[in-house]
């Protein structure tokens, strides 16, 4: 238990947020300071953040992302699944 720590399973949605490259630095910094988890970042002709968002927070996530990038984002929502979150101090 000391090696692993205390974890909690949260039901989270995998949300892909796709935008133009000039927004990359700003959004990455804001996401890293937010309660949302960046699972991966895909680099193609555009940049896509794959984020894990607690199920009850998805509406707020969409609203926040749209505000950060002045609605210059498209979303694709994946499946819901449980992810462990470290809750130890």
Coordinates of N, CA and C in Angstrom, one line a residue:
X1 N 0.8 -1.2 0.0 CA 0.0 0.0 0.0 C 0.9 1.3 0.0
X2 N 2.0 1.2 0.7 CA 2.9 2.4 0.7 C 3.5 2.7 -0.6
X3 N 3.8 1.6 -1.4 CA 4.4 1.8 -2.7 C 3.4 2.3 -3.7
X4 N 2.2 1.8 -3.7 CA 1.2 2.2 -4.6 C 0.5 3.5 -4.2
X5 N 0.2 3.6 -2.9 CA -0.5 4.8 -2.4 C -2.0 4.5 -2.4
X6 N -2.8 5.4 -2.0 CA -4.2 5.3 -2.0 C -4.8 5.8 -3.3
X7 N -5.6 5.0 -4.0 CA -6.2 5.5 -5.3 C -7.7 5.3 -5.2
X8 N -8.3 6.1 -6.1 CA -9.8 6.0 -6.2 C -10.1 5.8 -7.7
X9 N -11.1 5.0 -8.0 CA -11.5 4.7 -9.4 C -12.6 5.7 -9.7
X10 N -12.3 6.5 -10.8 CA -13.3 7.5 -11.3 C -13.8 7.1 -12.6
X11 N -15.1 7.2 -12.9 CA -15.6 7.0 -14.2 C -15.4 8.3 -15.0
X12 N -14.6 8.1 -16.1 CA -14.1 9.2 -16.9 C -14.4 9.0 -18.4
X13 N -14.7 10.1 -19.0 CA -14.9 10.1 -20.5 C -13.6 10.4 -21.1
X14 N -13.3 9.8 -22.3 CA -12.1 10.1 -23.1 C -12.6 11.1 -24.1
X15 N -12.2 12.3 -24.1 CA -12.6 13.4 -25.0 C -11.4 13.9 -25.8
X16 N -11.6 13.8 -27.1 CA -10.6 14.4 -28.1 C -11.0 15.8 -28.4
X17 N -10.1 16.7 -28.2 CA -10.3 18.1 -28.5 C -9.2 18.5 -29.6
X18 N -9.7 18.8 -30.8 CA -8.8 19.0 -31.9 C -8.9 20.5 -32.3
X19 N -7.6 21.1 -32.5 CA -7.5 22.5 -32.8 C -6.3 22.7 -33.7
X20 N -6.1 24.0 -34.1 CA -4.9 24.4 -34.9 C -3.7 24.5 -34.0
X21 N -2.5 24.4 -34.6 CA -1.3 24.4 -33.9 C -1.0 25.6 -33.1
X22 N -1.3 26.8 -33.5 CA -1.0 28.0 -32.7 C -1.6 28.0 -31.3
X23 N -2.6 27.2 -31.1 CA -3.3 27.1 -29.8 C -2.6 26.0 -28.9
X24 N -1.7 25.3 -29.4 CA -1.1 24.2 -28.7 C -0.5 24.6 -27.3
X25 N 0.5 25.5 -27.3 CA 1.1 25.9 -26.0 C 0.2 26.4 -25.0
X26 N -0.7 27.3 -25.4 CA -1.7 27.8 -24.4 C -2.5 26.8 -23.8
X27 N -3.1 25.9 -24.7 CA -4.1 24.9 -24.2 C -3.3 23.8 -23.3
X28 N -2.1 23.4 -23.8 CA -1.4 22.4 -23.0 C -1.1 23.0 -21.6
X29 N -0.7 24.2 -21.5 CA -0.4 24.8 -20.2 C -1.6 24.9 -19.3
X30 N -2.7 25.3 -19.9 CA -4.0 25.5 -19.2 C -4.5 24.1 -18.7
X31 N -4.4 23.1 -19.6 CA -4.8 21.7 -19.2 C -4.0 21.2 -18.0
X32 N -2.7 21.4 -18.1 CA -1.8 20.9 -17.0 C -2.1 21.5 -15.7
X33 N -2.6 22.7 -15.7 CA -3.0 23.4 -14.4 C -4.4 23.1 -14.0
X34 N -5.2 22.4 -14.8 CA -6.6 22.1 -14.6 C -6.8 20.8 -13.9
X35 N -8.0 20.4 -13.6 CA -8.3 19.1 -13.0 C -8.4 18.0 -14.0
X36 N -8.3 18.4 -15.3 CA -8.4 17.4 -16.4 C -7.0 16.7 -16.7
X37 N -7.1 15.5 -17.1 CA -5.9 14.7 -17.4 C -5.6 14.6 -18.9
X38 N -4.4 14.9 -19.3 CA -4.0 14.7 -20.7 C -3.5 13.3 -20.8
X39 N -4.3 12.5 -21.5 CA -3.9 11.1 -21.8 C -2.8 11.0 -22.9
X40 N -3.0 11.8 -23.9 CA -2.1 11.8 -25.0 C -2.3 13.1 -25.9
X41 N -1.3 13.4 -26.7 CA -1.4 14.5 -27.6 C -1.0 13.9 -29.0
X42 N -1.9 14.1 -30.0 CA -1.7 13.6 -31.3 C -1.3 14.8 -32.2
X43 N -0.3 14.6 -33.0 CA 0.2 15.6 -33.9 C 0.0 15.2 -35.4
X44 N -1.0 15.8 -36.1 CA -1.2 15.5 -37.5 C -1.3 16.9 -38.2
X45 N -2.2 17.1 -39.1 CA -2.3 18.4 -39.7 C -2.9 19.4 -38.7
X46 N -3.5 18.9 -37.6 CA -3.9 19.7 -36.4 C -3.4 19.0 -35.2
X47 N -3.6 19.6 -34.0 CA -3.2 18.9 -32.8 C -4.5 18.5 -32.1
X48 N -4.4 17.3 -31.5 CA -5.5 16.7 -30.8 C -5.1 16.3 -29.4
X49 N -5.8 16.9 -28.4 CA -5.6 16.5 -27.0 C -6.6 15.4 -26.6
X50 N -6.1 14.3 -26.1 CA -7.0 13.2 -25.6 C -7.0 13.4 -24.1
X51 N -8.1 13.8 -23.6 CA -8.3 14.2 -22.2 C -9.2 13.2 -21.5
X52 N -8.9 12.9 -20.2 CA -9.7 12.1 -19.4 C -10.5 13.1 -18.4
X53 N -11.8 13.0 -18.5 CA -12.6 14.0 -17.7 C -13.7 13.2 -16.9
X54 N -13.8 13.5 -15.7 CA -14.8 12.8 -14.8 C -16.2 13.0 -15.5
X55 N -16.9 11.9 -15.5 CA -18.2 11.9 -16.2 C -19.1 13.1 -15.8
X56 N -19.1 13.5 -14.6 CA -20.0 14.6 -14.1 C -19.4 16.0 -14.5
X57 N -18.2 16.0 -15.0 CA -17.5 17.3 -15.4 C -17.4 17.6 -16.9
X58 N -18.0 16.7 -17.7 CA -17.9 16.8 -19.1 C -18.4 18.1 -19.7
X59 N -19.6 18.5 -19.2 CA -20.2 19.8 -19.7 C -19.3 21.0 -19.4
X60 N -18.8 21.0 -18.2 CA -17.9 22.1 -17.8 C -16.6 22.0 -18.6
X61 N -16.1 20.8 -18.9 CA -14.9 20.7 -19.8 C -15.1 21.3 -21.1
X62 N -16.2 21.0 -21.8 CA -16.5 21.6 -23.1 C -16.6 23.1 -23.0
X63 N -17.3 23.6 -22.0 CA -17.5 25.0 -21.9 C -16.1 25.7 -21.7
X64 N -15.3 25.1 -20.8 CA -14.0 25.7 -20.5 C -13.1 25.7 -21.8
X65 N -13.0 24.6 -22.5 CA -12.2 24.5 -23.7 C -12.6 25.5 -24.7
X66 N -14.0 25.6 -24.9 CA -14.5 26.6 -25.9 C -14.1 28.0 -25.5
X67 N -14.1 28.3 -24.3 CA -13.7 29.7 -23.8 C -12.3 29.9 -24.0
X68 N -11.4 28.9 -23.7 CA -10.0 29.0 -23.8 C -9.6 29.3 -25.3
X69 N -10.2 28.7 -26.3 CA -9.8 28.9 -27.7 C -10.8 29.6 -28.5
X70 N -11.7 30.3 -27.9 CA -12.7 31.1 -28.7 C -13.5 30.3 -29.7
X71 N -13.9 29.1 -29.2 CA -14.7 28.2 -30.0 C -14.0 27.7 -31.3
X72 N -12.6 27.7 -31.3 CA -11.9 27.1 -32.4 C -11.4 25.7 -32.1
X73 N -12.4 24.8 -31.8 CA -12.1 23.5 -31.3 C -13.2 22.6 -31.8
X74 N -12.9 21.3 -32.1 CA -13.9 20.3 -32.4 C -13.7 19.2 -31.4
X75 N -14.8 18.5 -31.0 CA -14.7 17.5 -30.0 C -15.2 16.2 -30.5
X76 N -14.6 15.1 -30.0 CA -15.1 13.8 -30.2 C -15.1 13.0 -28.9
X77 N -16.2 12.5 -28.5 CA -16.2 11.8 -27.1 C -16.1 10.3 -27.3
X78 N -15.2 9.7 -26.6 CA -15.0 8.3 -26.6 C -15.8 7.6 -25.5
X79 N -15.4 6.4 -25.2 CA -16.1 5.6 -24.2 C -15.8 6.1 -22.8
X80 N -16.7 5.7 -21.9 CA -16.5 5.9 -20.5 C -15.8 4.7 -19.9
X81 N -14.8 5.0 -19.0 CA -14.1 3.9 -18.4 C -13.6 4.4 -17.0
X82 N -13.3 3.4 -16.2 CA -12.7 3.8 -14.9 C -11.2 4.0 -14.9
X83 N -10.7 5.0 -14.3 CA -9.3 5.3 -14.2 C -9.0 5.6 -12.8
X84 N -7.8 5.1 -12.4 CA -7.3 5.3 -11.0 C -6.7 6.7 -10.9
X85 N -7.1 7.3 -9.8 CA -6.5 8.6 -9.5 C -5.9 8.5 -8.1
X86 N -4.6 9.0 -8.0 CA -3.9 8.9 -6.7 C -4.6 10.0 -5.8
X87 N -5.0 9.5 -4.6 CA -5.6 10.4 -3.6 C -4.7 10.5 -2.3
X88 N -3.5 9.9 -2.3 CA -2.6 9.9 -1.1 C -2.0 11.3 -1.1
X89 N -1.6 11.7 0.1 CA -0.8 12.9 0.3 C 0.6 12.7 0.2

